[in-house]
Tab-separated table of N, CA and C in Angstrom:
chain	number	residue	atom	x	y	z
A	38	UNK	N	0.843	-0.988	-0.123
A	38	UNK	CA	-0.064	-0.029	-0.040
A	38	UNK	C	0.804	1.358	0.076
A	39	UNK	N	0.795	2.402	-0.993
A	39	UNK	CA	0.894	3.550	-0.893
A	39	UNK	C	1.351	3.898	0.614
A	40	UNK	N	0.426	4.240	1.141
A	40	UNK	CA	0.744	5.174	2.290
A	40	UNK	C	-0.260	3.851	3.491
A	41	UNK	N	-0.408	4.612	4.892
A	41	UNK	CA	-0.958	4.155	5.302
A	41	UNK	C	-2.019	5.083	5.607
A	42	UNK	N	-3.251	4.292	5.902
A	42	UNK	CA	-4.950	5.221	5.869
A	42	UNK	C	-5.121	5.377	7.776
A	43	UNK	N	-5.780	6.120	7.836
A	43	UNK	CA	-6.544	5.957	9.307
A	43	UNK	C	-7.998	5.446	9.494
A	44	UNK	N	-8.452	5.793	7.870
A	44	UNK	CA	-9.548	6.518	8.262
A	44	UNK	C	-10.051	6.832	6.421
A	45	UNK	N	-11.672	5.968	5.785
A	45	UNK	CA	-11.272	6.057	4.586
A	45	UNK	C	-11.493	7.415	4.063
A	46	UNK	N	-12.000	8.796	4.514
A	46	UNK	CA	-12.052	9.787	3.971
A	46	UNK	C	-10.263	10.285	3.179
A	47	UNK	N	-9.061	9.559	3.301
A	47	UNK	CA	-8.022	9.400	3.276
A	47	UNK	C	-7.479	8.018	2.242
A	48	UNK	N	-8.795	7.757	1.791
A	48	UNK	CA	-8.148	6.657	0.927
A	48	UNK	C	-8.174	6.957	-0.413
A	49	UNK	N	-6.977	6.907	-1.566
A	49	UNK	CA	-6.750	7.601	-2.543
A	49	UNK	C	-8.342	7.191	-4.083
A	50	UNK	N	-9.025	7.770	-4.854
A	50	UNK	CA	-9.933	7.459	-5.576
A	50	UNK	C	-9.932	5.711	-5.940
A	51	UNK	N	-8.516	5.455	-6.185
A	51	UNK	CA	-8.207	4.490	-6.655
A	51	UNK	C	-7.323	3.224	-6.089
A	52	UNK	N	-8.333	2.399	-5.883
A	52	UNK	CA	-7.280	1.504	-5.129
A	52	UNK	C	-6.757	0.353	-5.957
A	53	UNK	N	-5.348	-0.443	-5.188
A	53	UNK	CA	-5.321	-1.049	-6.282
A	53	UNK	C	-5.566	-2.298	-5.332
A	54	UNK	N	-5.380	-3.752	-6.041
A	54	UNK	CA	-4.541	-5.240	-5.576
A	54	UNK	C	-4.252	-4.724	-4.107
A	55	UNK	N	-3.270	-5.010	-3.804
A	55	UNK	CA	-2.674	-4.624	-2.507
A	55	UNK	C	-3.144	-3.817	-1.695
A	56	UNK	N	-3.516	-2.651	-2.265
A	56	UNK	CA	-4.650	-1.639	-1.429
A	56	UNK	C	-5.462	-2.599	-0.301
A	57	UNK	N	-6.450	-3.285	-1.567
A	57	UNK	CA	-7.472	-4.060	-0.939
A	57	UNK	C	-6.828	-5.192	0.243
A	58	UNK	N	-5.718	-6.114	-0.293
A	58	UNK	CA	-5.954	-6.748	0.407
A	58	UNK	C	-4.959	-6.344	2.023
A	59	UNK	N	-3.841	-5.033	2.005
A	59	UNK	CA	-3.900	-4.337	2.909
A	59	UNK	C	-4.644	-3.894	4.250
A	60	UNK	N	-5.981	-3.217	3.331
A	60	UNK	CA	-7.018	-3.009	4.380
A	60	UNK	C	-7.708	-3.960	5.084
A	61	UNK	N	-8.486	-5.114	3.663
A	61	UNK	CA	-8.969	-6.605	4.623
A	61	UNK	C	-7.838	-7.549	5.085
A	62	UNK	N	-6.484	-7.066	5.270
A	62	UNK	CA	-5.412	-7.822	6.311
A	62	UNK	C	-5.623	-8.993	5.543
A	63	UNK	N	-5.663	-9.278	4.615
A	63	UNK	CA	-5.584	-10.743	3.724
A	63	UNK	C	-4.334	-10.700	2.911
A	64	UNK	N	-4.318	-11.640	2.196
A	64	UNK	CA	-2.693	-11.856	1.161
A	64	UNK	C	-3.195	-11.721	-0.116
A	65	UNK	N	-2.637	-11.433	-0.553
A	65	UNK	CA	-2.925	-11.380	-2.062
A	65	UNK	C	-3.278	-11.604	-3.110
A	66	UNK	N	-3.374	-13.185	-2.851
A	66	UNK	CA	-4.021	-14.096	-3.357
A	66	UNK	C	-5.320	-14.200	-3.362
A	67	UNK	N	-5.236	-13.781	-2.395
A	67	UNK	CA	-6.743	-14.146	-1.576
A	67	UNK	C	-7.263	-12.401	-2.562
A	68	UNK	N	-6.720	-11.431	-2.320
A	68	UNK	CA	-7.571	-10.061	-3.028
A	68	UNK	C	-7.603	-10.659	-4.584
A	69	UNK	N	-6.704	-10.875	-5.463
A	69	UNK	CA	-7.240	-11.400	-6.698
A	69	UNK	C	-7.788	-11.921	-6.778
A	70	UNK	N	-8.235	-13.377	-6.547
A	70	UNK	CA	-9.758	-14.368	-6.250
A	70	UNK	C	-10.954	-13.234	-5.646
A	71	UNK	N	-10.727	-12.747	-5.027
A	71	UNK	CA	-11.803	-11.151	-4.241
A	71	UNK	C	-12.027	-10.180	-5.686
A	72	UNK	N	-10.865	-10.400	-6.503
A	72	UNK	CA	-11.384	-9.121	-7.373
A	72	UNK	C	-12.181	-9.732	-8.771
A	73	UNK	N	-11.823	-10.869	-8.550
A	73	UNK	CA	-12.402	-11.726	-9.806
A	73	UNK	C	-13.560	-12.356	-9.609
A	74	UNK	N	-13.945	-12.613	-8.766
A	74	UNK	CA	-15.685	-12.644	-8.123
A	74	UNK	C	-16.470	-11.201	-8.050
A	75	UNK	N	-17.959	-12.407	-8.662
A	75	UNK	CA	-18.993	-11.812	-8.503
A	75	UNK	C	-19.791	-10.982	-7.931
A	76	UNK	N	-19.554	-9.837	-7.878
A	76	UNK	CA	-20.187	-8.198	-7.119
A	76	UNK	C	-19.130	-7.612	-6.927
A	77	UNK	N	-17.895	-7.753	-7.238
A	77	UNK	CA	-16.764	-7.234	-6.217
A	77	UNK	C	-16.157	-6.158	-7.203
A	78	UNK	N	-16.714	-4.824	-7.215
A	78	UNK	CA	-16.104	-3.286	-8.150
A	78	UNK	C	-14.769	-3.559	-8.128
A	79	UNK	N	-14.362	-4.397	-9.324
A	79	UNK	CA	-13.612	-3.787	-9.986
A	79	UNK	C	-13.240	-3.632	-11.248
A	80	UNK	N	-12.374	-2.904	-11.899
A	80	UNK	CA	-12.232	-2.532	-13.496
A	80	UNK	C	-11.170	-2.881	-13.789
A	81	UNK	N	-11.142	-3.422	-15.144
A	81	UNK	CA	-9.511	-3.847	-15.828
A	81	UNK	C	-9.328	-3.155	-16.729
A	82	UNK	N	-8.106	-2.803	-16.597
A	82	UNK	CA	-7.273	-1.403	-17.466
A	82	UNK	C	-6.288	-2.636	-18.396
A	83	UNK	N	-6.905	-3.431	-19.325
A	83	UNK	CA	-5.261	-4.093	-19.095
A	83	UNK	C	-5.347	-5.158	-18.978
A	84	UNK	N	-4.303	-5.815	-18.772
A	84	UNK	CA	-4.317	-6.459	-16.949
A	84	UNK	C	-4.013	-5.729	-15.863
A	85	UNK	N	-4.400	-4.348	-15.534
A	85	UNK	CA	-4.491	-3.835	-14.135
A	85	UNK	C	-5.789	-4.196	-13.566
A	86	UNK	N	-5.788	-3.970	-12.703
A	86	UNK	CA	-6.612	-4.483	-11.918
A	86	UNK	C	-6.482	-3.002	-11.123
A	87	UNK	N	-8.235	-2.205	-11.157
A	87	UNK	CA	-8.905	-1.136	-10.305
A	87	UNK	C	-9.943	-1.292	-9.669
A	88	UNK	N	-9.641	-0.386	-8.623
A	88	UNK	CA	-10.928	-1.107	-8.015
A	88	UNK	C	-11.244	0.514	-6.935
A	89	UNK	N	-12.554	1.072	-7.588
A	89	UNK	CA	-12.598	2.409	-7.291
A	89	UNK	C	-13.070	2.146	-6.048
A	90	UNK	N	-12.648	3.609	-5.037
A	90	UNK	CA	-12.518	3.914	-3.397
A	90	UNK	C	-14.374	3.552	-3.251
A	91	UNK	N	-15.330	4.537	-4.542
A	91	UNK	CA	-16.570	4.243	-2.841
A	91	UNK	C	-16.948	2.640	-3.780
A	92	UNK	N	-16.951	2.314	-4.597
A	92	UNK	CA	-17.220	0.724	-4.826
A	92	UNK	C	-17.290	-0.357	-4.484
A	93	UNK	N	-16.025	0.369	-3.622
A	93	UNK	CA	-14.978	-0.717	-2.410
A	93	UNK	C	-15.863	-1.338	-1.423
A	94	UNK	N	-15.914	0.808	-0.962
A	94	UNK	CA	-16.621	1.412	0.332
A	94	UNK	C	-18.253	0.621	0.062
A	95	UNK	N	-19.180	0.460	-0.509
A	95	UNK	CA	-20.078	0.315	-0.761
A	95	UNK	C	-20.535	-1.570	-0.891
A	96	UNK	N	-19.146	-1.970	-1.239
A	96	UNK	CA	-19.035	-3.350	-1.318
A	96	UNK	C	-18.847	-3.925	0.192
A	97	UNK	N	-18.468	-3.405	1.148
A	97	UNK	CA	-17.480	-3.379	2.148
A	97	UNK	C	-18.918	-3.310	2.745
A	98	UNK	N	-19.520	-2.572	3.039
A	98	UNK	CA	-20.952	-1.863	3.687
A	98	UNK	C	-22.119	-3.311	3.496
A	99	UNK	N	-21.747	-3.505	2.226
A	99	UNK	CA	-22.542	-4.584	1.898
A	99	UNK	C	-23.005	-5.969	2.028
A	100	UNK	N	-21.152	-5.967	2.775
A	100	UNK	CA	-21.065	-7.321	3.008
A	100	UNK	C	-21.222	-7.359	4.515
A	101	UNK	N	-21.234	-6.684	5.477
A	101	UNK	CA	-21.209	-6.041	6.768
A	101	UNK	C	-22.454	-6.640	7.282
A	102	UNK	N	-23.590	-5.359	6.430
A	102	UNK	CA	-25.084	-5.955	6.674
A	102	UNK	C	-25.562	-7.413	6.621
A	103	UNK	N	-24.722	-7.914	5.129
A	103	UNK	CA	-25.477	-9.265	4.948
A	103	UNK	C	-25.094	-10.710	6.183
A	104	UNK	N	-24.413	-9.764	6.632
A	104	UNK	CA	-23.488	-10.505	7.666
A	104	UNK	C	-23.954	-10.388	8.953
A	105	UNK	N	-23.734	-9.264	9.419
A	105	UNK	CA	-24.947	-8.540	11.153
A	105	UNK	C	-26.283	-8.619	11.001
């Protein structure tokens, strides 16, 4: 991850797979699997995977609501 963030407002507009792994506390392989899963907000630009901040936060919130 480029920086250490203490709140969602500090996140950049787009995240990398490595950012997602660090934020969620999972491994890089698991983060790639997540990015390839249906319903996860990931945009492919060539071979690069970009995760929009707002989409990620909405996904995270909806995942929490489904479990809670």
